[in-house]
Amino acid sequence: MAAGDGDVKLGTLGSGGESSSDGSSESPSGAGAATEGGGWAAAALALLTGGGEMLLNVALVALVLLGAYRLWVRWGRRGLGAGAGAGEESPAASLPRMKKRDFSLEQLRQYDGSRTPRILLAVNGKVFDVTKGSKFYGPAGPYGIFAGRDASRGLATFCLDKDALKDEYDDLSDLNAVQMESVREWEMQFKEKYDYVGRLLKPGEEPSEYTDEEDTKDHNKQD
C-alpha cells in the first residue's frame, strides 16, 4: 500500500542504519573508519602539542640558568676584585683630615690632584675636599677640569670646557637667577657629600683664623 511504503521510507531515513527492504543490514563502516582516523589524528596532535610544551619548558629553564650564571660571573668577579683590593687604601683614606682654612685662587690650584694626592675645588665661595671622589675629580676623571679651581661657573652652565674657568676671581655677577640657583644647589650637594674646608678668598681679602674647636665643630656637623 502507498501508505505503508511511505512509512517504511520515513523509518529508513530516520534510522540511518536500519535494515533495508531486502532484509540485509547496512553497517556504517565508512563513518567508523573516519572516526578512527580522527582519533589517531587527535592523539598525534596531542602528542606533538605536549612535546612542544616540554621543549618550551626546557628552553625556559635553560634561559633562566644562563641568566643566573651570567649574574654570578658578573657580580662574583666584582666581589673578587673588591677582595683583592681590600688591602689597598684610597688617597682619601691615607690622608689626614684637612684643618679648616681659607684659600686664595693661587693656593687652591696647588690641590689639583697632580702635585699632591689631595684634591680641592670651590663652589659658590666655599672650598671642599673632594679627594674621596678622585675617580671623578682626579686628573683622569670626567670632572678633573674642576680640580684646584672654582667650579661654580662650569656647574651652573653645565660646561666642562676651560672657557667655564677663569684665572681671576669670578664673582658670578653675570649669571642669571636660574644659574645662580643651580650654583646654590651644587653647593648643598657638596656640603652633604664632601668635607667643607674653608672659604675662597676674594682679591685682597684676609683669611680667617680658625680655632681647633671651630674646626672640630664643623667636622662633627658634616659627620
PDB file of C-alpha atoms in Angstrom:
ATOM      1  CA  MET A   1       0.000   0.000   0.000  1.00  0.00           C
ATOM      2  CA  ALA A   2       1.099   3.508  -0.636  1.00  0.00           C
ATOM      3  CA  ALA A   3       0.747   4.491   3.000  1.00  0.00           C
ATOM      4  CA  GLY A   4       2.839   1.532   4.116  1.00  0.00           C
ATOM      5  CA  ASP A   5       5.535   2.269   1.618  1.00  0.00           C
ATOM      6  CA  GLY A   6       5.683   5.818   2.882  1.00  0.00           C
ATOM      7  CA  ASP A   7       6.053   4.662   6.485  1.00  0.00           C
ATOM      8  CA  VAL A   8       8.911   2.354   5.602  1.00  0.00           C
ATOM      9  CA  LYS A   9      10.795   5.043   3.734  1.00  0.00           C
ATOM     10  CA  LEU A  10      10.405   7.503   6.592  1.00  0.00           C
ATOM     11  CA  GLY A  11      11.591   4.915   9.065  1.00  0.00           C
ATOM     12  CA  THR A  12      14.597   4.029   6.942  1.00  0.00           C
ATOM     13  CA  LEU A  13      15.663   7.633   6.557  1.00  0.00           C
ATOM     14  CA  GLY A  14      15.196   8.301  10.225  1.00  0.00           C
ATOM     15  CA  SER A  15      17.202   5.312  11.454  1.00  0.00           C
ATOM     16  CA  GLY A  16      20.243   5.905   9.286  1.00  0.00           C
ATOM     17  CA  GLY A  17      21.453   2.348   9.904  1.00  0.00           C
ATOM     18  CA  GLU A  18      18.344   0.241   9.795  1.00  0.00           C
ATOM     19  CA  SER A  19      17.634  -2.901   7.717  1.00  0.00           C
ATOM     20  CA  SER A  20      16.911  -2.416   4.027  1.00  0.00           C
ATOM     21  CA  SER A  21      13.835  -3.714   2.298  1.00  0.00           C
ATOM     22  CA  ASP A  22      15.596  -6.954   1.341  1.00  0.00           C
ATOM     23  CA  GLY A  23      16.474  -7.725   5.000  1.00  0.00           C
ATOM     24  CA  SER A  24      20.172  -7.044   4.722  1.00  0.00           C
ATOM     25  CA  SER A  25      21.727  -4.871   7.429  1.00  0.00           C
ATOM     26  CA  GLU A  26      23.603  -1.698   6.494  1.00  0.00           C
ATOM     27  CA  SER A  27      26.703  -1.144   8.714  1.00  0.00           C
ATOM     28  CA  PRO A  28      28.141   2.401   8.972  1.00  0.00           C
ATOM     29  CA  SER A  29      31.656   1.143   8.199  1.00  0.00           C
ATOM     30  CA  GLY A  30      32.697   4.358   6.396  1.00  0.00           C
ATOM     31  CA  ALA A  31      31.713   6.515   9.347  1.00  0.00           C
ATOM     32  CA  GLY A  32      33.575   4.241  11.751  1.00  0.00           C
ATOM     33  CA  ALA A  33      36.747   4.438   9.691  1.00  0.00           C
ATOM     34  CA  ALA A  34      36.507   8.201   9.636  1.00  0.00           C
ATOM     35  CA  THR A  35      36.038   8.240  13.387  1.00  0.00           C
ATOM     36  CA  GLU A  36      39.062   6.031  13.933  1.00  0.00           C
ATOM     37  CA  GLY A  37      41.148   8.184  11.649  1.00  0.00           C
ATOM     38  CA  GLY A  38      40.079  11.308  13.531  1.00  0.00           C
ATOM     39  CA  GLY A  39      41.013   9.674  16.841  1.00  0.00           C
ATOM     40  CA  TRP A  40      44.524   8.838  15.637  1.00  0.00           C
ATOM     41  CA  ALA A  41      44.953  12.380  14.314  1.00  0.00           C
ATOM     42  CA  ALA A  42      43.796  13.865  17.607  1.00  0.00           C
ATOM     43  CA  ALA A  43      46.173  11.620  19.531  1.00  0.00           C
ATOM     44  CA  ALA A  44      49.071  12.566  17.285  1.00  0.00           C
ATOM     45  CA  LEU A  45      48.253  16.259  17.654  1.00  0.00           C
ATOM     46  CA  ALA A  46      48.064  15.918  21.436  1.00  0.00           C
ATOM     47  CA  LEU A  47      51.452  14.166  21.433  1.00  0.00           C
ATOM     48  CA  LEU A  48      53.013  16.867  19.299  1.00  0.00           C
ATOM     49  CA  THR A  49      51.473  19.607  21.427  1.00  0.00           C
ATOM     50  CA  GLY A  50      52.708  18.033  24.623  1.00  0.00           C
ATOM     51  CA  GLY A  51      56.181  17.648  23.142  1.00  0.00           C
ATOM     52  CA  GLY A  52      56.179  21.284  22.093  1.00  0.00           C
ATOM     53  CA  GLU A  53      55.257  22.388  25.605  1.00  0.00           C
ATOM     54  CA  MET A  54      58.019  20.222  27.029  1.00  0.00           C
ATOM     55  CA  LEU A  55      60.585  21.717  24.662  1.00  0.00           C
ATOM     56  CA  LEU A  56      59.379  25.207  25.569  1.00  0.00           C
ATOM     57  CA  ASN A  57      59.737  24.453  29.275  1.00  0.00           C
ATOM     58  CA  VAL A  58      63.239  23.093  28.748  1.00  0.00           C
ATOM     59  CA  ALA A  59      64.185  26.205  26.776  1.00  0.00           C
ATOM     60  CA  LEU A  60      62.827  28.482  29.524  1.00  0.00           C
ATOM     61  CA  VAL A  61      64.755  26.616  32.216  1.00  0.00           C
ATOM     62  CA  ALA A  62      67.914  26.872  30.122  1.00  0.00           C
ATOM     63  CA  LEU A  63      67.461  30.636  29.728  1.00  0.00           C
ATOM     64  CA  VAL A  64      66.930  31.088  33.471  1.00  0.00           C
ATOM     65  CA  LEU A  65      70.065  29.074  34.252  1.00  0.00           C
ATOM     66  CA  LEU A  66      72.074  31.042  31.699  1.00  0.00           C
ATOM     67  CA  GLY A  67      70.907  34.350  33.192  1.00  0.00           C
ATOM     68  CA  ALA A  68      71.779  33.185  36.701  1.00  0.00           C
ATOM     69  CA  TYR A  69      75.234  32.103  35.535  1.00  0.00           C
ATOM     70  CA  ARG A  70      75.894  35.450  33.883  1.00  0.00           C
ATOM     71  CA  LEU A  71      74.856  37.309  37.034  1.00  0.00           C
ATOM     72  CA  TRP A  72      77.108  35.090  39.141  1.00  0.00           C
ATOM     73  CA  VAL A  73      80.052  35.691  36.836  1.00  0.00           C
ATOM     74  CA  ARG A  74      79.451  39.448  36.788  1.00  0.00           C
ATOM     75  CA  TRP A  75      78.963  40.036  40.494  1.00  0.00           C
ATOM     76  CA  GLY A  76      81.309  37.261  41.553  1.00  0.00           C
ATOM     77  CA  ARG A  77      84.159  38.883  39.689  1.00  0.00           C
ATOM     78  CA  ARG A  78      83.332  42.222  41.260  1.00  0.00           C
ATOM     79  CA  GLY A  79      83.418  40.653  44.679  1.00  0.00           C
ATOM     80  CA  LEU A  80      86.764  39.027  43.971  1.00  0.00           C
ATOM     81  CA  GLY A  81      88.114  42.323  42.706  1.00  0.00           C
ATOM     82  CA  ALA A  82      86.945  44.113  45.823  1.00  0.00           C
ATOM     83  CA  GLY A  83      88.533  41.448  47.996  1.00  0.00           C
ATOM     84  CA  ALA A  84      91.831  41.656  46.147  1.00  0.00           C
ATOM     85  CA  GLY A  85      91.997  45.431  46.545  1.00  0.00           C
ATOM     86  CA  ALA A  86      90.760  45.486  50.114  1.00  0.00           C
ATOM     87  CA  GLY A  87      94.280  45.993  51.437  1.00  0.00           C
ATOM     88  CA  GLU A  88      94.915  48.972  49.155  1.00  0.00           C
ATOM     89  CA  GLU A  89      93.989  52.337  50.629  1.00  0.00           C
ATOM     90  CA  SER A  90      92.461  55.084  48.525  1.00  0.00           C
ATOM     91  CA  PRO A  91      94.152  58.506  48.509  1.00  0.00           C
ATOM     92  CA  ALA A  92      91.415  59.875  50.775  1.00  0.00           C
ATOM     93  CA  ALA A  93      91.872  57.088  53.321  1.00  0.00           C
ATOM     94  CA  SER A  94      95.634  57.623  53.532  1.00  0.00           C
ATOM     95  CA  LEU A  95      95.415  61.384  54.070  1.00  0.00           C
ATOM     96  CA  PRO A  96      94.615  63.069  57.392  1.00  0.00           C
ATOM     97  CA  ARG A  97      91.590  65.295  57.534  1.00  0.00           C
ATOM     98  CA  MET A  98      92.464  68.792  56.396  1.00  0.00           C
ATOM     99  CA  LYS A  99      92.221  71.500  59.006  1.00  0.00           C
ATOM    100  CA  LYS A 100      89.872  74.350  58.286  1.00  0.00           C
ATOM    101  CA  ARG A 101      91.478  77.264  56.435  1.00  0.00           C
ATOM    102  CA  ASP A 102      90.786  79.763  53.667  1.00  0.00           C
ATOM    103  CA  PHE A 103      92.350  79.755  50.201  1.00  0.00           C
ATOM    104  CA  SER A 104      93.272  82.233  47.528  1.00  0.00           C
ATOM    105  CA  LEU A 105      92.936  81.135  43.899  1.00  0.00           C
ATOM    106  CA  GLU A 106      96.689  80.524  43.707  1.00  0.00           C
ATOM    107  CA  GLN A 107      96.672  78.388  46.830  1.00  0.00           C
ATOM    108  CA  LEU A 108      93.647  76.420  45.616  1.00  0.00           C
ATOM    109  CA  ARG A 109      95.357  75.497  42.342  1.00  0.00           C
ATOM    110  CA  GLN A 110      98.023  73.563  44.224  1.00  0.00           C
ATOM    111  CA  TYR A 111      95.398  70.926  45.071  1.00  0.00           C
ATOM    112  CA  ASP A 112      94.516  69.669  41.595  1.00  0.00           C
ATOM    113  CA  GLY A 113      95.494  66.050  42.266  1.00  0.00           C
ATOM    114  CA  SER A 114      98.644  66.152  40.168  1.00  0.00           C
ATOM    115  CA  ARG A 115     101.005  67.854  42.594  1.00  0.00           C
ATOM    116  CA  THR A 116      99.523  66.290  45.710  1.00  0.00           C
ATOM    117  CA  PRO A 117      97.039  63.444  46.265  1.00  0.00           C
ATOM    118  CA  ARG A 118      94.625  65.865  47.912  1.00  0.00           C
ATOM    119  CA  ILE A 119      92.002  67.411  45.597  1.00  0.00           C
ATOM    120  CA  LEU A 120      90.116  70.591  46.416  1.00  0.00           C
ATOM    121  CA  LEU A 121      87.612  72.663  44.463  1.00  0.00           C
ATOM    122  CA  ALA A 122      85.414  75.664  45.182  1.00  0.00           C
ATOM    123  CA  VAL A 123      81.681  76.152  44.707  1.00  0.00           C
ATOM    124  CA  ASN A 124      79.975  79.469  45.432  1.00  0.00           C
ATOM    125  CA  GLY A 125      82.868  80.742  47.507  1.00  0.00           C
ATOM    126  CA  LYS A 126      83.210  77.521  49.547  1.00  0.00           C
ATOM    127  CA  VAL A 127      86.191  75.145  49.286  1.00  0.00           C
ATOM    128  CA  PHE A 128      85.596  71.391  49.539  1.00  0.00           C
ATOM    129  CA  ASP A 129      87.951  68.443  49.876  1.00  0.00           C
ATOM    130  CA  VAL A 130      86.846  66.027  47.122  1.00  0.00           C
ATOM    131  CA  THR A 131      89.794  63.643  47.434  1.00  0.00           C
ATOM    132  CA  LYS A 132      87.499  60.679  48.122  1.00  0.00           C
ATOM    133  CA  GLY A 133      85.854  61.412  44.774  1.00  0.00           C
ATOM    134  CA  SER A 134      89.186  61.245  42.938  1.00  0.00           C
ATOM    135  CA  LYS A 135      87.754  58.932  40.274  1.00  0.00           C
ATOM    136  CA  PHE A 136      85.554  61.876  39.261  1.00  0.00           C
ATOM    137  CA  TYR A 137      87.733  64.892  40.077  1.00  0.00           C
ATOM    138  CA  GLY A 138      91.214  63.413  39.689  1.00  0.00           C
ATOM    139  CA  PRO A 139      93.440  64.158  36.657  1.00  0.00           C
ATOM    140  CA  ALA A 140      91.907  61.252  34.720  1.00  0.00           C
ATOM    141  CA  GLY A 141      88.343  61.801  35.940  1.00  0.00           C
ATOM    142  CA  PRO A 142      85.482  63.186  33.855  1.00  0.00           C
ATOM    143  CA  TYR A 143      85.362  66.342  36.009  1.00  0.00           C
ATOM    144  CA  GLY A 144      89.101  66.678  36.548  1.00  0.00           C
ATOM    145  CA  ILE A 145      88.983  70.104  34.918  1.00  0.00           C
ATOM    146  CA  PHE A 146      87.427  71.454  38.139  1.00  0.00           C
ATOM    147  CA  ALA A 147      90.197  70.169  40.418  1.00  0.00           C
ATOM    148  CA  GLY A 148      92.040  73.019  42.124  1.00  0.00           C
ATOM    149  CA  ARG A 149      89.681  75.561  40.585  1.00  0.00           C
ATOM    150  CA  ASP A 150      86.460  77.458  41.215  1.00  0.00           C
ATOM    151  CA  ALA A 151      83.906  75.124  39.588  1.00  0.00           C
ATOM    152  CA  SER A 152      80.898  77.399  40.132  1.00  0.00           C
ATOM    153  CA  ARG A 153      80.502  78.710  36.586  1.00  0.00           C
ATOM    154  CA  GLY A 154      81.074  75.332  34.955  1.00  0.00           C
ATOM    155  CA  LEU A 155      78.494  73.660  37.199  1.00  0.00           C
ATOM    156  CA  ALA A 156      75.976  76.452  36.704  1.00  0.00           C
ATOM    157  CA  THR A 157      76.253  76.358  32.911  1.00  0.00           C
ATOM    158  CA  PHE A 158      76.841  72.583  32.602  1.00  0.00           C
ATOM    159  CA  CYS A 159      80.058  73.323  30.738  1.00  0.00           C
ATOM    160  CA  LEU A 160      83.189  71.167  31.039  1.00  0.00           C
ATOM    161  CA  ASP A 161      85.361  73.361  28.819  1.00  0.00           C
ATOM    162  CA  LYS A 162      88.192  75.567  30.002  1.00  0.00           C
ATOM    163  CA  ASP A 163      86.093  78.541  28.919  1.00  0.00           C
ATOM    164  CA  ALA A 164      83.981  77.938  32.032  1.00  0.00           C
ATOM    165  CA  LEU A 165      87.016  78.571  34.248  1.00  0.00           C
ATOM    166  CA  LYS A 166      88.504  81.959  34.935  1.00  0.00           C
ATOM    167  CA  ASP A 167      92.062  82.611  36.010  1.00  0.00           C
ATOM    168  CA  GLU A 168      90.940  85.576  38.072  1.00  0.00           C
ATOM    169  CA  TYR A 169      88.375  85.654  40.847  1.00  0.00           C
ATOM    170  CA  ASP A 170      84.877  85.048  39.455  1.00  0.00           C
ATOM    171  CA  ASP A 171      82.107  86.904  41.273  1.00  0.00           C
ATOM    172  CA  LEU A 172      79.433  85.204  39.083  1.00  0.00           C
ATOM    173  CA  SER A 173      77.638  88.534  38.731  1.00  0.00           C
ATOM    174  CA  ASP A 174      76.693  87.861  35.102  1.00  0.00           C
ATOM    175  CA  LEU A 175      74.842  84.614  35.846  1.00  0.00           C
ATOM    176  CA  ASN A 176      71.052  84.703  35.711  1.00  0.00           C
ATOM    177  CA  ALA A 177      68.708  83.677  38.533  1.00  0.00           C
ATOM    178  CA  VAL A 178      68.314  80.101  37.299  1.00  0.00           C
ATOM    179  CA  GLN A 179      72.074  79.605  37.029  1.00  0.00           C
ATOM    180  CA  MET A 180      72.673  81.040  40.493  1.00  0.00           C
ATOM    181  CA  GLU A 181      70.047  78.718  41.916  1.00  0.00           C
ATOM    182  CA  SER A 182      71.899  75.852  40.265  1.00  0.00           C
ATOM    183  CA  VAL A 183      75.143  77.014  41.916  1.00  0.00           C
ATOM    184  CA  ARG A 184      73.468  77.001  45.332  1.00  0.00           C
ATOM    185  CA  GLU A 185      72.073  73.523  44.740  1.00  0.00           C
ATOM    186  CA  TRP A 186      75.536  72.249  43.814  1.00  0.00           C
ATOM    187  CA  GLU A 187      76.930  73.870  46.954  1.00  0.00           C
ATOM    188  CA  MET A 188      74.416  71.988  49.106  1.00  0.00           C
ATOM    189  CA  GLN A 189      75.223  68.694  47.404  1.00  0.00           C
ATOM    190  CA  PHE A 190      78.954  69.149  48.006  1.00  0.00           C
ATOM    191  CA  LYS A 191      78.296  70.033  51.637  1.00  0.00           C
ATOM    192  CA  GLU A 192      76.385  66.797  52.111  1.00  0.00           C
ATOM    193  CA  LYS A 193      78.991  64.590  50.463  1.00  0.00           C
ATOM    194  CA  TYR A 194      82.406  66.182  50.991  1.00  0.00           C
ATOM    195  CA  ASP A 195      84.350  67.958  53.730  1.00  0.00           C
ATOM    196  CA  TYR A 196      83.995  71.725  53.828  1.00  0.00           C
ATOM    197  CA  VAL A 197      87.491  73.121  54.257  1.00  0.00           C
ATOM    198  CA  GLY A 198      87.099  76.903  54.160  1.00  0.00           C
ATOM    199  CA  ARG A 199      86.326  79.948  52.055  1.00  0.00           C
ATOM    200  CA  LEU A 200      87.618  81.015  48.665  1.00  0.00           C
ATOM    201  CA  LEU A 201      89.111  84.446  49.260  1.00  0.00           C
ATOM    202  CA  LYS A 202      88.341  87.476  47.151  1.00  0.00           C
ATOM    203  CA  PRO A 203      91.312  89.555  45.943  1.00  0.00           C
ATOM    204  CA  GLY A 204      92.790  91.437  48.906  1.00  0.00           C
ATOM    205  CA  GLU A 205      90.654  89.573  51.454  1.00  0.00           C
ATOM    206  CA  GLU A 206      92.438  88.287  54.537  1.00  0.00           C
ATOM    207  CA  PRO A 207      91.985  84.674  55.614  1.00  0.00           C
ATOM    208  CA  SER A 208      90.151  83.919  58.819  1.00  0.00           C
ATOM    209  CA  GLU A 209      91.827  82.307  61.782  1.00  0.00           C
ATOM    210  CA  TYR A 210      90.056  79.122  62.831  1.00  0.00           C
ATOM    211  CA  THR A 211      90.478  77.553  66.235  1.00  0.00           C
ATOM    212  CA  ASP A 212      90.746  73.834  66.771  1.00  0.00           C
ATOM    213  CA  GLU A 213      87.347  73.950  68.456  1.00  0.00           C
ATOM    214  CA  GLU A 214      85.725  75.524  65.375  1.00  0.00           C
ATOM    215  CA  ASP A 215      87.456  73.044  63.132  1.00  0.00           C
ATOM    216  CA  THR A 216      86.250  70.072  65.194  1.00  0.00           C
ATOM    217  CA  LYS A 217      82.745  71.520  65.409  1.00  0.00           C
ATOM    218  CA  ASP A 218      82.488  71.884  61.620  1.00  0.00           C
ATOM    219  CA  HIS A 219      83.763  68.352  61.018  1.00  0.00           C
ATOM    220  CA  ASN A 220      81.308  66.921  63.527  1.00  0.00           C
ATOM    221  CA  LYS A 221      78.439  68.673  61.734  1.00  0.00           C
ATOM    222  CA  GLN A 222      79.478  67.040  58.473  1.00  0.00           C
ATOM    223  CA  ASP A 223      79.750  63.602  60.066  1.00  0.00           C
TER     224      ASP A 223
END
